[in-house]
């Protein structure tokens, strides 16, 4: 179902996609990881549920307590608390080296605080390792491959994703999406993230197309849609139910395949 459609002003040559929660599941995999970790501590379902909720809350809280420079960098490139629970960092990049220096303590504090809050005994280090293992799954939304194979015939395709280099590339390779894309822009590699215009300029250059001839597709209104608006391009907002709508997109859809008739009608 399309909420809003406006007429395209340019001949579209390239479609740009966000990654997390646009093409691959994110929230559901994180929730599953917390659940499995909690069940490894206690067989009581209610207590396990409380521990999972507590761990997620403490992860967010402890993330905000990171050193100011590390948190500023994470916010700038769109690297989140839950990603900090399993990311690897490039020590040759000073800001990532700073994150690397504090990340083990962050992960241990997350689980230690959750266990204490719930009155449970467990090994925070083992829980941190198990969470990373359980989170290292990359399920695609069911219509992602079908959309991409159909678009690939007529458009150049690009990824524009926020996060650290190693983690985002790990996701792309793990979910088998790299085959479809002609260019990948990762904020941690480019040095600038959505919603700033610079990352869109960069990927358009890699695709050898004019920025105005691109469309941005994503689930995050504040970063994907607003980023597209900042770049002066058409946008598609896909409603996944996890983030509030804060900017008005050119097209709003519930499923990825709803993008096709809109593109065809404006070809």
Coordinates of C-alpha atoms in Angstrom, one line a residue:
X1 CA 0.0 0.0 0.0
X2 CA 1.5 3.3 -1.1
X3 CA 0.8 6.2 1.3
X4 CA 2.1 9.0 -0.9
X5 CA 3.3 9.3 -4.5
X6 CA 4.8 12.2 -6.3
X7 CA 6.0 12.5 -9.9
X8 CA 9.6 11.7 -10.5
X9 CA 11.6 14.7 -11.8
X10 CA 14.5 12.8 -13.3
X11 CA 15.2 9.6 -15.3
X12 CA 16.1 7.2 -12.5
X13 CA 19.4 5.3 -13.2
X14 CA 20.3 4.0 -9.8
X15 CA 18.5 2.7 -6.7
X16 CA 20.2 3.1 -3.4
X17 CA 19.3 0.9 -0.4
X18 CA 19.8 1.1 3.3
X19 CA 20.8 -2.3 4.7
X20 CA 19.5 -3.0 8.3
X21 CA 15.8 -3.5 8.6
X22 CA 15.4 -2.6 4.9
X23 CA 16.9 -5.6 3.2
X24 CA 17.9 -7.7 6.3
X25 CA 16.3 -8.3 9.7
X26 CA 18.0 -6.6 12.6
X27 CA 15.7 -6.1 15.6
X28 CA 14.3 -9.6 15.5
X29 CA 17.8 -11.2 15.4
X30 CA 18.9 -9.0 18.3
X31 CA 15.8 -10.0 20.3
X32 CA 16.5 -13.7 19.6
X33 CA 20.1 -13.3 20.7
X34 CA 19.0 -11.8 24.0
X35 CA 16.4 -14.5 24.5
X36 CA 18.9 -17.4 23.9
X37 CA 21.5 -15.8 26.2
X38 CA 18.8 -15.4 29.0
X39 CA 17.7 -19.0 28.6
X40 CA 21.2 -20.2 29.0
X41 CA 21.2 -18.7 32.5
X42 CA 17.7 -19.8 33.6
X43 CA 15.0 -22.2 32.4
X44 CA 12.3 -20.1 34.0
X45 CA 10.6 -18.4 31.1
X46 CA 9.5 -15.3 33.0
X47 CA 12.9 -14.8 34.6
X48 CA 14.6 -15.3 31.3
X49 CA 12.3 -12.7 29.7
X50 CA 13.2 -10.2 32.5
X51 CA 16.9 -10.9 31.9
X52 CA 16.6 -10.3 28.2
X53 CA 14.8 -7.0 28.7
X54 CA 17.3 -6.0 31.4
X55 CA 20.3 -6.8 29.2
X56 CA 18.9 -4.8 26.3
X57 CA 18.3 -1.8 28.5
X58 CA 21.7 -1.9 30.1
X59 CA 23.3 -2.2 26.7
X60 CA 21.7 1.1 25.7
X61 CA 22.5 2.7 29.1
X62 CA 26.2 1.6 29.1
X63 CA 26.6 2.7 25.5
X64 CA 25.7 6.2 26.5
X65 CA 28.3 6.1 29.2
X66 CA 31.2 5.5 26.7
X67 CA 33.9 8.1 26.6
X68 CA 32.6 11.2 24.9
X69 CA 34.9 10.9 21.8
X70 CA 33.9 7.3 21.2
X71 CA 30.2 8.0 21.6
X72 CA 30.4 11.0 19.3
X73 CA 32.0 8.9 16.6
X74 CA 29.5 6.1 17.0
X75 CA 26.6 8.6 16.7
X76 CA 28.2 10.3 13.7
X77 CA 28.5 7.1 11.7
X78 CA 25.3 5.5 13.0
X79 CA 26.9 2.7 15.0
X80 CA 24.5 1.5 17.7
X81 CA 24.6 0.0 21.1
X82 CA 23.5 -3.5 20.0
X83 CA 26.1 -3.4 17.1
X84 CA 28.7 -2.6 19.8
X85 CA 27.9 -6.0 21.4
X86 CA 29.4 -7.9 18.4
X87 CA 31.3 -5.6 16.2
X88 CA 35.0 -5.9 15.4
X89 CA 37.0 -2.7 14.9
X90 CA 39.9 -1.5 12.7
X91 CA 42.6 -0.3 15.0
X92 CA 44.2 1.6 12.2
X93 CA 41.3 4.0 12.3
X94 CA 41.8 6.2 15.5
X95 CA 38.1 6.4 16.4
X96 CA 37.6 2.7 16.0
X97 CA 40.8 2.0 18.0
X98 CA 39.2 4.1 20.8
X99 CA 36.0 2.0 20.6
X100 CA 38.1 -1.2 20.6
X101 CA 39.8 -0.1 23.8
X102 CA 36.6 0.2 25.7
X103 CA 34.3 -2.4 24.1
X104 CA 35.2 -5.4 26.2
X105 CA 34.4 -3.5 29.4
X106 CA 31.1 -2.3 27.8
X107 CA 30.0 -5.8 26.9
X108 CA 30.9 -7.2 30.4
X109 CA 29.2 -4.3 32.2
X110 CA 26.0 -4.9 30.1
X111 CA 25.7 -8.5 31.2
X112 CA 27.0 -8.0 34.8
X113 CA 24.4 -5.3 35.4
X114 CA 21.6 -7.3 33.9
X115 CA 22.5 -10.4 36.0
X116 CA 22.7 -8.3 39.2
X117 CA 19.4 -6.6 38.5
X118 CA 17.6 -9.9 38.0
X119 CA 19.4 -11.6 41.0
X120 CA 21.0 -14.3 38.7
X121 CA 24.4 -15.9 38.6
X122 CA 26.2 -16.2 35.3
X123 CA 29.4 -15.6 33.4
X124 CA 29.3 -12.1 31.7
X125 CA 32.1 -13.1 29.3
X126 CA 30.4 -16.3 28.2
X127 CA 27.1 -14.4 27.7
X128 CA 28.9 -11.7 25.6
X129 CA 30.4 -14.4 23.4
X130 CA 27.1 -16.3 23.1
X131 CA 25.2 -13.1 22.2
X132 CA 27.7 -12.4 19.4
X133 CA 27.4 -15.9 18.1
X134 CA 23.6 -15.8 18.1
X135 CA 23.6 -12.4 16.5
X136 CA 25.8 -13.5 13.6
X137 CA 22.9 -14.4 11.4
X138 CA 21.7 -12.4 8.4
X139 CA 18.1 -13.3 7.3
X140 CA 16.8 -11.4 4.4
X141 CA 13.3 -9.9 4.2
X142 CA 11.3 -12.3 2.1
X143 CA 11.0 -10.1 -1.0
X144 CA 14.5 -8.6 -1.0
X145 CA 16.1 -11.0 -3.5
X146 CA 13.1 -10.9 -5.9
X147 CA 13.2 -7.1 -5.9
X148 CA 16.9 -6.9 -6.5
X149 CA 17.0 -9.4 -9.3
X150 CA 14.3 -7.5 -11.1
X151 CA 15.8 -4.1 -10.5
X152 CA 19.3 -5.3 -11.6
X153 CA 18.1 -5.6 -15.2
X154 CA 17.4 -1.9 -15.5
X155 CA 19.2 0.0 -12.8
X156 CA 22.5 0.4 -11.1
X157 CA 22.2 -0.6 -7.5
X158 CA 24.0 0.8 -4.4
X159 CA 24.1 0.2 -0.7
X160 CA 24.3 3.3 1.7
X161 CA 24.6 2.0 5.2
X162 CA 25.7 3.5 8.5
X163 CA 28.1 1.6 10.8
X164 CA 31.7 0.4 11.1
X165 CA 33.4 -1.2 8.1
X166 CA 34.0 -4.7 9.3
X167 CA 30.5 -5.3 10.7
X168 CA 28.5 -3.9 7.8
X169 CA 30.7 -5.9 5.3
X170 CA 30.3 -9.0 7.4
X171 CA 26.5 -8.6 7.2
X172 CA 26.6 -8.0 3.4
X173 CA 28.7 -11.1 2.8
X174 CA 26.8 -13.2 5.3
X175 CA 23.4 -12.5 3.7
X176 CA 24.6 -13.0 0.1
X177 CA 23.7 -9.6 -1.1
X178 CA 27.0 -8.4 -2.5
X179 CA 26.2 -10.0 -5.9
X180 CA 23.5 -7.5 -6.6
X181 CA 25.3 -4.2 -5.9
X182 CA 27.6 -2.1 -8.0
X183 CA 28.8 0.1 -5.1
X184 CA 28.7 0.0 -1.3
X185 CA 29.0 3.1 0.8
X186 CA 29.6 2.4 4.5
X187 CA 29.8 5.4 6.8
X188 CA 32.7 4.0 8.7
X189 CA 34.7 3.7 5.4
X190 CA 33.6 6.9 3.8
X191 CA 34.0 8.9 7.0
X192 CA 30.5 10.5 6.9
X193 CA 27.1 8.9 7.4
X194 CA 23.4 9.4 6.7
X195 CA 21.7 11.9 6.8
X196 CA 24.6 13.9 5.6
X197 CA 24.7 14.6 1.8
X198 CA 28.4 13.6 1.5
X199 CA 27.8 9.9 1.6
X200 CA 25.2 10.1 -1.2
X201 CA 27.6 12.2 -3.3
X202 CA 30.3 9.5 -2.7
X203 CA 28.1 6.6 -3.8
X204 CA 26.8 8.4 -6.9
X205 CA 30.4 9.0 -7.9
X206 CA 31.1 5.3 -7.5
X207 CA 28.1 4.4 -9.6
X208 CA 29.1 7.1 -12.2
X209 CA 25.6 8.6 -12.2
X210 CA 24.3 12.1 -11.3
X211 CA 23.0 12.2 -7.8
X212 CA 19.7 13.6 -9.0
X213 CA 19.1 10.4 -11.0
X214 CA 19.2 8.2 -7.8
X215 CA 16.4 7.0 -5.5
X216 CA 17.1 6.2 -1.8
X217 CA 15.1 3.3 -0.2
X218 CA 15.2 2.8 3.6
X219 CA 13.3 2.2 6.8
X220 CA 14.8 5.0 8.8
X221 CA 13.0 8.3 8.2
X222 CA 15.5 10.4 10.1
X223 CA 18.5 9.0 8.3
X224 CA 17.4 7.5 5.0
X225 CA 14.5 9.7 4.0
X226 CA 16.0 12.9 5.5
X227 CA 19.3 12.0 4.0
X228 CA 17.8 11.7 0.6
X229 CA 16.0 15.0 1.0
X230 CA 19.4 16.6 2.1
X231 CA 20.9 15.1 -1.1
X232 CA 18.0 16.4 -3.3
X233 CA 16.9 13.0 -4.5
X234 CA 13.7 11.0 -4.5
X235 CA 13.1 8.7 -1.5
X236 CA 11.1 5.6 -0.7
X237 CA 10.2 4.9 3.0
X238 CA 9.5 1.3 3.9
X239 CA 7.4 0.9 7.0
X240 CA 8.9 -1.8 9.2
X241 CA 7.3 -0.6 12.5
X242 CA 10.5 0.0 14.4
X243 CA 11.2 3.7 13.8
X244 CA 9.0 6.8 13.8
X245 CA 8.2 8.7 10.6
X246 CA 9.9 12.1 10.9
X247 CA 10.2 13.1 7.2
X248 CA 8.0 12.9 4.2
X249 CA 9.2 10.5 1.5
X250 CA 8.3 10.5 -2.2
X251 CA 6.8 7.0 -1.8
X252 CA 5.8 5.1 1.3
X253 CA 5.3 1.4 1.1
X254 CA 4.7 -1.7 3.3
X255 CA 6.7 -4.2 1.2
X256 CA 9.7 -3.9 -1.1
X257 CA 7.9 -5.1 -4.2
X258 CA 5.5 -2.2 -4.1
X259 CA 8.4 -0.1 -5.4
X260 CA 8.2 -1.8 -8.8
X261 CA 5.0 -0.4 -10.2
X262 CA 6.0 3.1 -9.0
X263 CA 9.2 2.9 -10.9
X264 CA 7.5 1.4 -14.0
X265 CA 4.9 4.2 -14.1
X266 CA 7.7 6.8 -14.0
X267 CA 10.1 5.1 -16.4

